[in-house]
Tab-separated table of C-alpha atoms and ligand atoms in Angstrom:
chain	number	residue	atom	x	y	z
A	29	MET	CA	-18.856	25.118	-26.630
A	30	SER	CA	-17.511	21.623	-27.143
A	31	GLU	CA	-14.027	20.822	-26.034
A	32	PRO	CA	-11.413	20.044	-28.712
A	33	PRO	CA	-10.438	16.331	-28.778
A	34	ARG	CA	-7.324	15.520	-26.775
A	35	PRO	CA	-4.350	14.207	-28.736
A	36	PRO	CA	-3.614	10.546	-27.891
A	37	ARG	CA	-1.088	10.294	-25.105
A	38	ALA	CA	2.119	8.343	-25.554
A	39	PRO	CA	3.079	6.076	-22.654
A	40	LEU	CA	5.753	7.342	-20.275
A	41	PRO	CA	9.001	6.111	-21.803
A	42	LYS	CA	11.261	3.894	-19.769
A	43	PRO	CA	13.534	6.385	-17.995
A	44	PRO	CA	17.187	6.434	-18.987
A	45	ARG	CA	19.731	4.758	-16.745
A	46	ARG	CA	20.781	7.007	-13.877
A	47	ASP	CA	24.110	8.756	-14.227
A	48	PRO	CA	26.083	7.394	-11.233
A	49	GLN	CA	28.108	10.614	-11.036
A	50	VAL	CA	25.055	12.768	-10.474
A	51	ARG	CA	24.078	13.064	-6.850
A	52	MET	CA	20.751	11.427	-6.020
A	53	PRO	CA	18.072	13.935	-4.977
A	54	VAL	CA	17.506	13.994	-1.227
A	55	PRO	CA	13.884	13.122	-0.420
A	56	LEU	CA	11.916	16.225	0.547
A	57	LEU	CA	8.530	16.098	2.197
A	58	PRO	CA	5.496	18.358	1.880
A	59	PRO	CA	4.623	20.431	4.963
A	60	ALA	CA	3.473	18.094	7.709
A	61	GLN	CA	1.416	20.072	10.209
A	62	ARG	CA	-2.245	19.113	10.286
A	63	SER	CA	-4.894	19.416	12.948
A	64	ARG	CA	-5.914	16.430	15.034
A	65	ALA	CA	-9.363	16.651	13.415
A	66	ALA	CA	-7.766	15.940	10.022
A	67	LEU	CA	-6.687	12.447	11.138
A	68	GLY	CA	-10.153	11.136	10.269
A	69	MET	CA	-9.402	12.046	6.671
A	70	LEU	CA	-6.101	10.189	6.861
A	71	ALA	CA	-7.922	7.084	8.112
A	72	ALA	CA	-10.224	7.298	5.090
A	73	ALA	CA	-7.335	7.861	2.673
A	74	ALA	CA	-5.492	4.837	4.109
A	75	VAL	CA	-8.273	2.498	2.993
A	76	GLY	CA	-9.321	4.327	-0.181
A	77	ALA	CA	-12.587	5.732	1.191
A	78	PHE	CA	-13.961	9.237	0.670
A	79	ARG	CA	-15.182	10.671	3.953
A	80	LEU	CA	-15.934	14.135	5.275
A	81	GLN	CA	-17.209	15.167	8.670
A	82	CYS	CA	-21.004	15.302	8.852
A	83	CYS	CA	-22.914	16.946	11.679
A	84	THR	CA	-25.089	14.433	13.528
A	85	ALA	CA	-27.391	17.265	14.692
A	86	CYS	CA	-28.183	19.073	11.408
A	87	GLY	CA	-26.663	16.751	8.795
A	88	ALA	CA	-24.408	19.368	7.181
A	89	ALA	CA	-21.101	18.180	5.732
A	90	ALA	CA	-18.027	20.154	6.763
A	91	TYR	CA	-14.683	20.857	5.176
A	92	PRO	CA	-11.863	21.462	6.094
A	93	PRO	CA	-11.829	19.190	9.179
A	94	ARG	CA	-12.889	21.064	12.288
A	95	ASP	CA	-14.153	20.619	15.831
A	96	ALA	CA	-17.625	22.192	15.499
A	97	CYS	CA	-20.353	22.240	12.835
A	98	PRO	CA	-20.165	25.398	10.676
A	99	SER	CA	-23.989	25.539	10.455
A	100	CYS	CA	-25.220	24.817	13.994
A	101	LEU	CA	-22.017	24.746	16.103
A	102	SER	CA	-22.716	21.232	17.343
A	103	VAL	CA	-19.482	19.436	18.313
A	104	ASP	CA	-20.927	16.092	17.279
A	105	LEU	CA	-19.218	15.592	13.905
A	106	ALA	CA	-18.872	12.075	12.521
A	107	TRP	CA	-16.651	10.933	9.662
A	108	THR	CA	-19.108	9.748	7.038
A	109	ASP	CA	-18.666	7.963	3.703
A	110	LEU	CA	-19.898	10.304	0.977
A	111	GLU	CA	-20.334	10.126	-2.748
A	112	PRO	CA	-16.857	10.941	-4.129
A	113	ALA	CA	-18.189	13.325	-6.749
A	114	GLY	CA	-18.087	17.032	-7.383
A	115	THR	CA	-17.754	19.791	-9.936
A	116	ALA	CA	-14.527	21.644	-10.605
A	117	ILE	CA	-15.417	25.317	-11.014
A	118	ALA	CA	-12.062	27.097	-11.099
A	119	GLU	CA	-8.427	26.216	-11.494
A	120	THR	CA	-4.962	27.624	-11.310
A	121	THR	CA	-1.483	26.273	-11.751
A	122	VAL	CA	1.058	27.004	-9.055
A	123	ARG	CA	4.354	27.922	-10.703
A	124	ALA	CA	6.288	29.351	-7.771
A	125	ALA	CA	6.555	28.188	-4.189
A	126	THR	CA	8.739	28.905	-1.207
A	127	ASP	CA	8.383	25.392	0.199
A	128	PRO	CA	11.325	23.246	-1.013
A	129	TYR	CA	9.144	20.172	-1.650
A	130	PHE	CA	6.655	22.022	-3.846
A	131	ARG	CA	9.490	23.843	-5.599
A	132	GLU	CA	10.747	20.426	-6.733
A	133	HIS	CA	7.287	19.440	-7.976
A	134	LEU	CA	6.114	22.508	-9.893
A	135	PRO	CA	3.972	23.160	-11.796
A	136	TRP	CA	1.171	21.927	-9.509
A	137	ARG	CA	-2.406	22.194	-10.745
A	138	ILE	CA	-5.071	22.967	-8.156
A	139	GLY	CA	-8.709	23.906	-8.355
A	140	THR	CA	-11.877	24.655	-6.463
A	141	VAL	CA	-14.310	21.756	-6.373
A	142	VAL	CA	-17.897	21.916	-5.140
A	143	THR	CA	-18.564	18.474	-3.676
A	144	ALA	CA	-21.852	16.635	-4.193
A	145	ALA	CA	-22.176	16.642	-0.386
A	146	GLY	CA	-22.085	20.454	-0.242
A	147	PRO	CA	-18.791	21.959	0.901
A	148	SER	CA	-16.287	23.421	-1.531
A	149	LEU	CA	-12.691	22.420	-1.282
A	150	VAL	CA	-9.354	23.019	-2.920
A	151	ALA	CA	-8.125	19.869	-4.627
A	152	SER	CA	-5.053	18.931	-6.610
A	153	LEU	CA	-6.194	18.344	-10.183
A	154	HIS	CA	-5.292	15.395	-12.382
A	155	ARG	CA	-4.015	16.553	-15.786
A	156	ASP	CA	-7.074	15.072	-17.558
A	157	VAL	CA	-9.621	17.042	-15.495
A	158	SER	CA	-11.534	19.663	-17.492
A	159	VAL	CA	-12.525	22.864	-15.731
A	160	PRO	CA	-15.385	23.597	-15.421
A	161	GLY	CA	-16.593	20.018	-15.313
A	162	PRO	CA	-17.469	16.959	-13.239
A	163	VAL	CA	-14.750	15.205	-11.231
A	164	ARG	CA	-14.279	12.095	-9.138
A	165	LEU	CA	-12.772	12.895	-5.754
A	166	SER	CA	-10.167	10.719	-4.139
A	167	LEU	CA	-8.343	11.044	-0.850
A	168	LYS	CA	-4.676	10.208	-1.142
A	169	ILE	CA	-1.797	10.161	1.312
A	170	ASP	CA	1.054	12.490	0.446
A	171	LYS	CA	4.729	11.712	0.986
A	172	ALA	CA	4.653	13.171	4.471
A	173	GLY	CA	1.818	10.829	5.398
A	174	ASN	CA	-0.927	13.455	5.300
A	175	PRO	CA	-4.295	13.321	3.529
A	176	ILE	CA	-4.721	15.314	0.328
A	177	VAL	CA	-7.787	15.673	-1.879
A	178	VAL	CA	-7.271	14.809	-5.549
A	179	ALA	CA	-9.774	15.464	-8.320
A	180	LEU	CA	-9.718	12.813	-11.049
A	181	PRO	CA	-11.566	12.782	-14.377
A	182	PRO	CA	-15.092	11.329	-13.936
A	183	SER	CA	-14.120	8.138	-15.756
A	184	ASP	CA	-10.753	6.512	-16.436
A	185	THR	CA	-8.663	8.041	-19.200
A	186	PRO	CA	-5.893	6.316	-21.175
A	187	LEU	CA	-2.675	6.046	-19.160
A	188	MET	CA	-4.174	8.145	-16.399
A	189	GLU	CA	-1.863	6.534	-13.820
A	190	GLU	CA	1.101	8.216	-15.518
A	191	ASP	CA	0.018	11.662	-14.413
A	192	PRO	CA	2.965	13.095	-12.409
A	193	LEU	CA	0.582	13.866	-9.537
A	194	LEU	CA	-0.526	10.239	-9.288
A	195	ARG	CA	3.053	8.981	-9.704
A	196	GLU	CA	3.848	11.084	-6.645
A	197	LEU	CA	0.822	10.069	-4.574
A	198	THR	CA	0.706	6.347	-5.354
A	199	ALA	CA	3.182	3.501	-5.728
A	200	HIS	CA	1.875	2.245	-9.081
A	201	PRO	CA	3.947	-0.774	-10.221
A	202	ARG	CA	4.175	0.526	-13.801
A	203	HIS	CA	7.854	1.034	-14.743
A	204	ARG	CA	8.933	0.139	-11.212
A	205	ARG	CA	11.137	-2.755	-10.127
A	206	ALA	CA	9.779	-5.054	-7.461
A	207	LEU	CA	11.039	-7.813	-5.205
A	208	VAL	CA	8.616	-10.560	-4.174
A	209	THR	CA	10.135	-12.435	-1.280
A	210	ASP	CA	8.682	-15.916	-1.611
A	211	ALA	CA	8.138	-17.193	-5.126
A	212	ARG	CA	7.791	-20.767	-3.872
A	213	SER	CA	4.348	-19.970	-2.478
A	214	GLU	CA	1.308	-19.735	-4.701
A	215	THR	CA	0.622	-16.295	-3.262
A	216	GLY	CA	4.123	-15.141	-4.188
A	217	GLN	CA	3.708	-16.475	-7.714
A	218	ALA	CA	0.330	-14.765	-8.110
A	219	VAL	CA	1.842	-11.468	-6.911
A	220	VAL	CA	4.667	-11.802	-9.466
A	221	ARG	CA	2.050	-12.266	-12.207
A	222	GLY	CA	-0.020	-9.341	-10.912
A	223	LEU	CA	2.954	-6.976	-10.875
A	224	LEU	CA	3.956	-7.987	-14.414
A	225	ALA	CA	0.406	-7.424	-15.643
A	226	ALA	CA	0.417	-3.977	-13.998
A	227	GLY	CA	3.474	-3.015	-16.019
A	228	ALA	CA	6.382	-3.557	-13.614
A	229	ALA	CA	9.748	-3.051	-15.309
A	230	LYS	CA	11.319	-5.956	-13.434
A	231	VAL	CA	10.255	-8.484	-10.824
A	232	PHE	CA	12.852	-10.196	-8.673
A	233	ALA	CA	11.373	-13.457	-7.405
A	234	GLY	CA	12.922	-14.701	-4.164
A	235	VAL	CA	13.465	-18.432	-3.803
A	236	ALA	CA	14.645	-19.976	-0.525
A	237	GLU	CA	16.411	-23.345	-0.225
A	238	ASP	CA	17.706	-23.151	-3.745
A	239	TRP	CA	18.953	-26.747	-3.521
A	240	ARG	CA	15.288	-27.768	-3.783
A	241	PRO	CA	14.091	-27.974	-7.369
A	242	PHE	CA	12.069	-24.952	-8.457
A	243	PRO	CA	9.512	-25.744	-11.161
A	244	ALA	CA	10.157	-23.407	-14.083
A	245	ALA	CA	6.437	-23.387	-14.893
A	246	ALA	CA	5.662	-21.778	-11.520
A	247	LEU	CA	6.529	-18.338	-12.891
A	248	PRO	CA	5.601	-16.827	-16.249
A	249	ALA	CA	8.231	-17.044	-18.964
A	250	ASP	CA	8.793	-13.307	-19.055
A	251	GLU	CA	12.151	-11.647	-19.491
A	252	ARG	CA	11.258	-9.185	-16.736
A	253	VAL	CA	11.323	-11.979	-14.117
A	254	GLU	CA	14.612	-12.737	-12.398
A	255	ILE	CA	14.849	-15.491	-9.814
A	256	VAL	CA	17.048	-14.523	-6.876
A	257	ARG	CA	18.217	-16.475	-3.847
A	258	LEU	CA	16.462	-15.222	-0.728
A	259	ASP	CA	15.820	-16.852	2.621
A	260	VAL	CA	14.192	-14.385	5.008
A	261	THR	CA	15.241	-16.530	7.996
A	262	ASP	CA	18.900	-16.027	7.142
A	263	SER	CA	20.463	-12.610	7.837
A	264	ARG	CA	23.343	-13.422	5.506
A	265	SER	CA	20.949	-14.211	2.663
A	266	THR	CA	18.917	-10.991	3.009
A	267	ALA	CA	22.100	-8.914	3.370
A	268	ASP	CA	23.706	-10.536	0.301
A	269	LEU	CA	20.636	-9.919	-1.822
A	270	ALA	CA	20.327	-6.320	-0.615
A	271	ALA	CA	23.989	-5.764	-1.467
A	272	SER	CA	23.358	-6.963	-5.005
A	273	ILE	CA	19.919	-5.539	-5.880
A	274	GLY	CA	19.021	-3.268	-2.905
A	275	GLY	CA	19.540	-0.111	-4.977
A	276	LYS	CA	17.089	-1.318	-7.643
A	277	VAL	CA	14.106	-2.343	-5.531
A	278	ASP	CA	11.353	0.270	-5.796
A	279	ILE	CA	8.632	-1.966	-4.364
A	280	LEU	CA	9.212	-4.758	-1.864
A	281	VAL	CA	6.378	-7.257	-1.400
A	282	ASN	CA	6.818	-9.683	1.462
A	283	THR	CA	4.762	-12.823	0.898
A	284	ALA	CA	6.854	-15.134	3.099
A	285	GLU	CA	4.751	-16.901	5.688
A	286	HIS	CA	5.081	-19.853	8.049
A	287	VAL	CA	1.679	-21.435	8.664
A	288	ARG	CA	0.865	-24.230	11.121
A	289	PRO	CA	-2.509	-24.789	12.744
A	290	GLY	CA	-2.906	-24.603	16.509
A	291	GLY	CA	-2.202	-22.413	19.493
A	292	PHE	CA	0.188	-22.783	22.422
A	293	VAL	CA	-1.128	-25.078	25.198
A	294	ASP	CA	-1.297	-28.262	23.180
A	295	ARG	CA	1.824	-27.714	21.141
A	296	MET	CA	4.923	-29.745	22.021
A	297	GLY	CA	8.233	-27.925	22.315
A	298	MET	CA	9.306	-24.658	20.759
A	299	THR	CA	10.188	-25.727	17.224
A	300	ASP	CA	7.027	-24.397	15.541
A	301	GLN	CA	7.081	-21.227	17.617
A	302	HIS	CA	10.663	-20.430	16.730
A	303	ALA	CA	10.031	-21.187	13.069
A	304	ALA	CA	6.849	-19.106	12.907
A	305	PHE	CA	8.391	-16.023	14.525
A	306	GLU	CA	11.583	-16.507	12.533
A	307	VAL	CA	9.766	-16.304	9.178
A	308	ASN	CA	6.774	-14.112	9.950
A	309	VAL	CA	8.272	-11.510	12.268
A	310	HIS	CA	12.053	-11.609	12.135
A	311	GLY	CA	11.888	-12.210	8.390
A	312	LEU	CA	10.074	-8.914	7.865
A	313	ALA	CA	12.478	-7.204	10.285
A	314	ARG	CA	15.479	-8.553	8.349
A	315	LEU	CA	14.051	-7.248	5.081
A	316	ALA	CA	13.503	-3.836	6.674
A	317	GLN	CA	17.017	-3.831	8.079
A	318	THR	CA	18.687	-4.747	4.812
A	319	PHE	CA	16.475	-3.021	2.208
A	320	GLY	CA	14.811	-0.214	4.215
A	321	ALA	CA	17.586	2.368	4.313
A	322	ALA	CA	18.348	2.076	0.588
A	323	MET	CA	14.666	2.420	-0.297
A	324	ARG	CA	14.269	5.417	1.997
A	325	ALA	CA	17.257	7.126	0.372
A	326	ARG	CA	15.769	6.569	-3.106
A	327	GLY	CA	12.340	7.995	-2.324
A	328	ALA	CA	12.838	11.058	-4.538
A	329	ASP	CA	14.706	9.375	-7.368
A	330	GLY	CA	12.525	10.616	-10.225
A	331	PRO	CA	9.096	9.410	-11.382
A	332	ASN	CA	10.050	5.775	-10.736
A	333	ALA	CA	11.467	6.368	-7.279
A	334	ALA	CA	11.399	3.734	-4.564
A	335	ALA	CA	7.834	3.795	-3.368
A	336	ALA	CA	6.487	1.046	-1.142
A	337	LEU	CA	7.025	-1.833	1.212
A	338	VAL	CA	4.083	-4.242	1.196
A	339	ASP	CA	3.450	-6.994	3.719
A	340	VAL	CA	0.833	-9.698	3.167
A	341	LEU	CA	-0.371	-10.894	6.581
A	342	PRO	CA	-3.377	-12.581	8.215
A	343	ILE	CA	-6.281	-10.373	9.293
A	344	HIS	CA	-6.028	-12.195	12.632
A	345	ALA	CA	-3.356	-9.651	13.508
A	346	HIS	CA	-6.350	-7.727	14.891
A	347	ALA	CA	-7.981	-10.549	16.861
A	348	ASN	CA	-6.415	-13.895	17.676
A	349	TRP	CA	-8.061	-16.911	16.069
A	350	PRO	CA	-7.170	-19.790	18.404
A	351	ALA	CA	-7.452	-22.427	15.637
A	352	TYR	CA	-4.376	-20.659	14.211
A	353	GLY	CA	-3.310	-19.029	17.467
A	354	LEU	CA	0.431	-19.093	16.850
A	355	LEU	CA	0.040	-17.659	13.349
A	356	SER	CA	-2.284	-14.954	14.714
A	357	ALA	CA	0.244	-13.989	17.396
A	358	THR	CA	2.977	-13.572	14.788
A	359	ALA	CA	0.559	-11.512	12.673
A	360	ALA	CA	-0.088	-9.166	15.605
A	361	ALA	CA	3.661	-8.676	16.029
A	362	ARG	CA	3.957	-8.034	12.309
A	363	HIS	CA	1.156	-5.463	12.400
A	364	SER	CA	3.019	-3.581	15.133
A	365	LEU	CA	6.283	-3.828	13.221
A	366	LEU	CA	4.601	-2.316	10.152
A	367	GLN	CA	3.417	0.661	12.211
A	368	CYS	CA	7.009	1.255	13.269
A	369	LEU	CA	8.293	0.883	9.708
A	370	ARG	CA	5.696	3.392	8.523
A	371	ALA	CA	7.254	5.997	10.810
A	372	GLU	CA	10.831	4.958	10.022
A	373	LEU	CA	10.388	5.019	6.240
A	374	ARG	CA	8.262	8.193	6.095
A	375	PRO	CA	11.282	10.517	5.811
A	376	GLY	CA	11.897	8.961	2.392
A	377	GLY	CA	8.231	9.052	1.421
A	378	ILE	CA	8.107	5.233	1.321
A	379	ARG	CA	4.588	3.904	1.776
A	380	VAL	CA	4.164	0.906	4.089
A	381	ILE	CA	1.163	-1.146	3.010
A	382	ALA	CA	-0.525	-3.902	5.006
A	383	VAL	CA	-2.524	-6.380	2.921
A	384	TYR	CA	-4.672	-8.320	5.391
A	385	THR	CA	-6.089	-11.618	4.219
A	386	GLY	CA	-8.590	-14.122	5.512
A	387	PRO	CA	-7.654	-17.830	5.376
A	388	VAL	CA	-5.819	-18.498	2.128
A	389	ASP	CA	-6.722	-21.386	-0.141
A	390	GLU	CA	-3.440	-23.317	0.097
A	391	ALA	CA	-1.965	-26.542	1.459
A	392	TRP	CA	-1.615	-25.673	5.160
A	393	ARG	CA	-5.211	-24.540	5.479
A	394	GLN	CA	-6.837	-27.172	3.275
A	395	GLU	CA	-9.078	-28.560	6.051
A	396	LEU	CA	-10.705	-25.166	6.576
A	397	PRO	CA	-14.160	-24.603	5.133
A	398	PRO	CA	-14.768	-21.761	2.665
A	399	PRO	CA	-14.803	-18.831	2.256
A	400	LYS	CA	-11.095	-18.714	1.584
A	401	VAL	CA	-9.204	-16.200	-0.474
A	402	THR	CA	-7.278	-17.249	-3.543
A	403	PRO	CA	-3.690	-16.189	-4.259
A	404	LYS	CA	-5.069	-14.276	-7.276
A	405	GLN	CA	-7.356	-12.210	-5.013
A	406	ILE	CA	-4.384	-11.400	-2.791
A	407	ALA	CA	-2.313	-10.357	-5.812
A	408	ASP	CA	-5.162	-8.118	-6.971
A	409	GLY	CA	-5.262	-6.562	-3.486
A	410	VAL	CA	-1.519	-5.892	-3.554
A	411	VAL	CA	-1.667	-4.251	-6.990
A	412	ARG	CA	-4.738	-2.193	-6.084
A	413	ALA	CA	-3.124	-0.924	-2.871
A	414	LEU	CA	0.005	0.097	-4.816
A	415	ALA	CA	-1.931	1.657	-7.692
A	416	GLU	CA	-4.206	3.676	-5.407
A	417	GLY	CA	-1.567	4.455	-2.789
A	418	LEU	CA	-3.423	2.864	0.132
A	419	GLU	CA	-1.914	1.896	3.484
A	420	GLU	CA	-4.328	-0.886	4.361
A	421	VAL	CA	-6.420	-3.282	2.372
A	422	ALA	CA	-8.497	-6.254	3.526
A	423	VAL	CA	-8.756	-9.042	0.942
A	424	GLY	CA	-11.801	-11.320	0.921
A	425	ASP	CA	-15.085	-11.357	2.849
A	426	VAL	CA	-13.601	-12.807	6.049
A	427	ALA	CA	-10.900	-10.161	6.278
A	428	ARG	CA	-13.284	-7.297	5.501
A	429	ASP	CA	-15.784	-8.553	8.072
A	430	ILE	CA	-13.142	-8.967	10.798
A	431	LEU	CA	-11.645	-5.542	10.115
A	432	GLU	CA	-15.063	-3.911	10.350
A	433	ARG	CA	-15.937	-5.701	13.596
A	434	HIS	CA	-12.515	-4.858	14.999
A	435	LEU	CA	-13.207	-1.187	14.373
A	436	THR	CA	-16.624	-1.269	16.045
A	437	ASP	CA	-16.145	-3.656	18.986
A	438	PRO	CA	-12.791	-5.423	19.435
A	439	LYS	CA	-13.821	-7.273	22.612
A	440	ALA	CA	-16.928	-8.768	21.029
A	441	LEU	CA	-14.805	-9.805	18.061
A	442	GLU	CA	-12.245	-11.521	20.305
A	443	ARG	CA	-15.002	-13.509	21.977
A	444	GLU	CA	-16.864	-14.439	18.812
A	445	ILE	CA	-13.769	-15.528	16.935
A	446	SER	CA	-12.691	-17.896	19.724
A	447	ARG	CA	-15.881	-19.953	19.690
B	22	ZN	ZN1	-24.778	21.017	12.436
């Protein structure tokens, strides 16, 4: 029996202005208890991979996460990348729930999926999935920071990102308002363009030192762009901007960065060190201090709720690169700060995303040999992380390589990178 053709779907309309007299919904979170074994699934969801435990003795894949193989009882289970495919064989729609979070999000469509790797699992179903039928499996992170399996249609469908389930499990820029902190940098400008192309409703572009001329051609002539005064090294400036637009920022992308080559021994005085920490570390902290609480409070504010804080930082957060030793040290501090923010913003369901980059192709790193990443690649990484709801993304070959080596042998990486 062939399926009747689906009617064309109209895009999600721009939501009406909020009634200021109606109380904002308090962010609720899905149930949070998971076993320690399930953390491997979270690690996969954070980077957009699809992994299940596979037994190293007999090769069987296991689900749900567990401590021993269901076939041979071996305790040697390894998280393994698997083909993210399966077949949905049954479905139901949950229309009643005792849990307050799910009660707010009903109806919720779930189904049984037999994975290509073997085990069956219960997945949340995208609205365009046909049952029975093939699906693409994706691990996502729910608002409480836990992994959840989502079944998507086998190939992209029109406006698929507007499915309420995906709106809830990602931070897609479509219809959301974003602040990009440094529109003077090429990276900041590329991110502004990327967010506009992804359908952002508004992009606030931060410009520091507004006495310096800002070339109008640096940003697209788009009515959704609004230039705002923002200097992340100035607490007054971040507080003033938060007071004026803090309640409208659904996505905050920090692209501010102070870059100077060199380490510590051969550097004269403290000027560069103060400046680097001031922008790279304290700048991010100031943004968190001034925008964080408002974003956290707006985490349940409808389908376009506040959703994510993104930081673009060097991959050398994971292993210091002495040629840019000072920058690497600030990146490590930033990485740690992001981990803290992830915990602090979780009660509002705000995703904290780290976009790690290799050396960027811009003025302060012009003497470096390729491969370097372009601002456009970074912007693509930011948009992809938001659209897929990731927590970490490595942009460019250098960053991907360093991240992989960091995960396998951090000491060897430290030594090799300092040659
Ligand atoms: Zn086994």
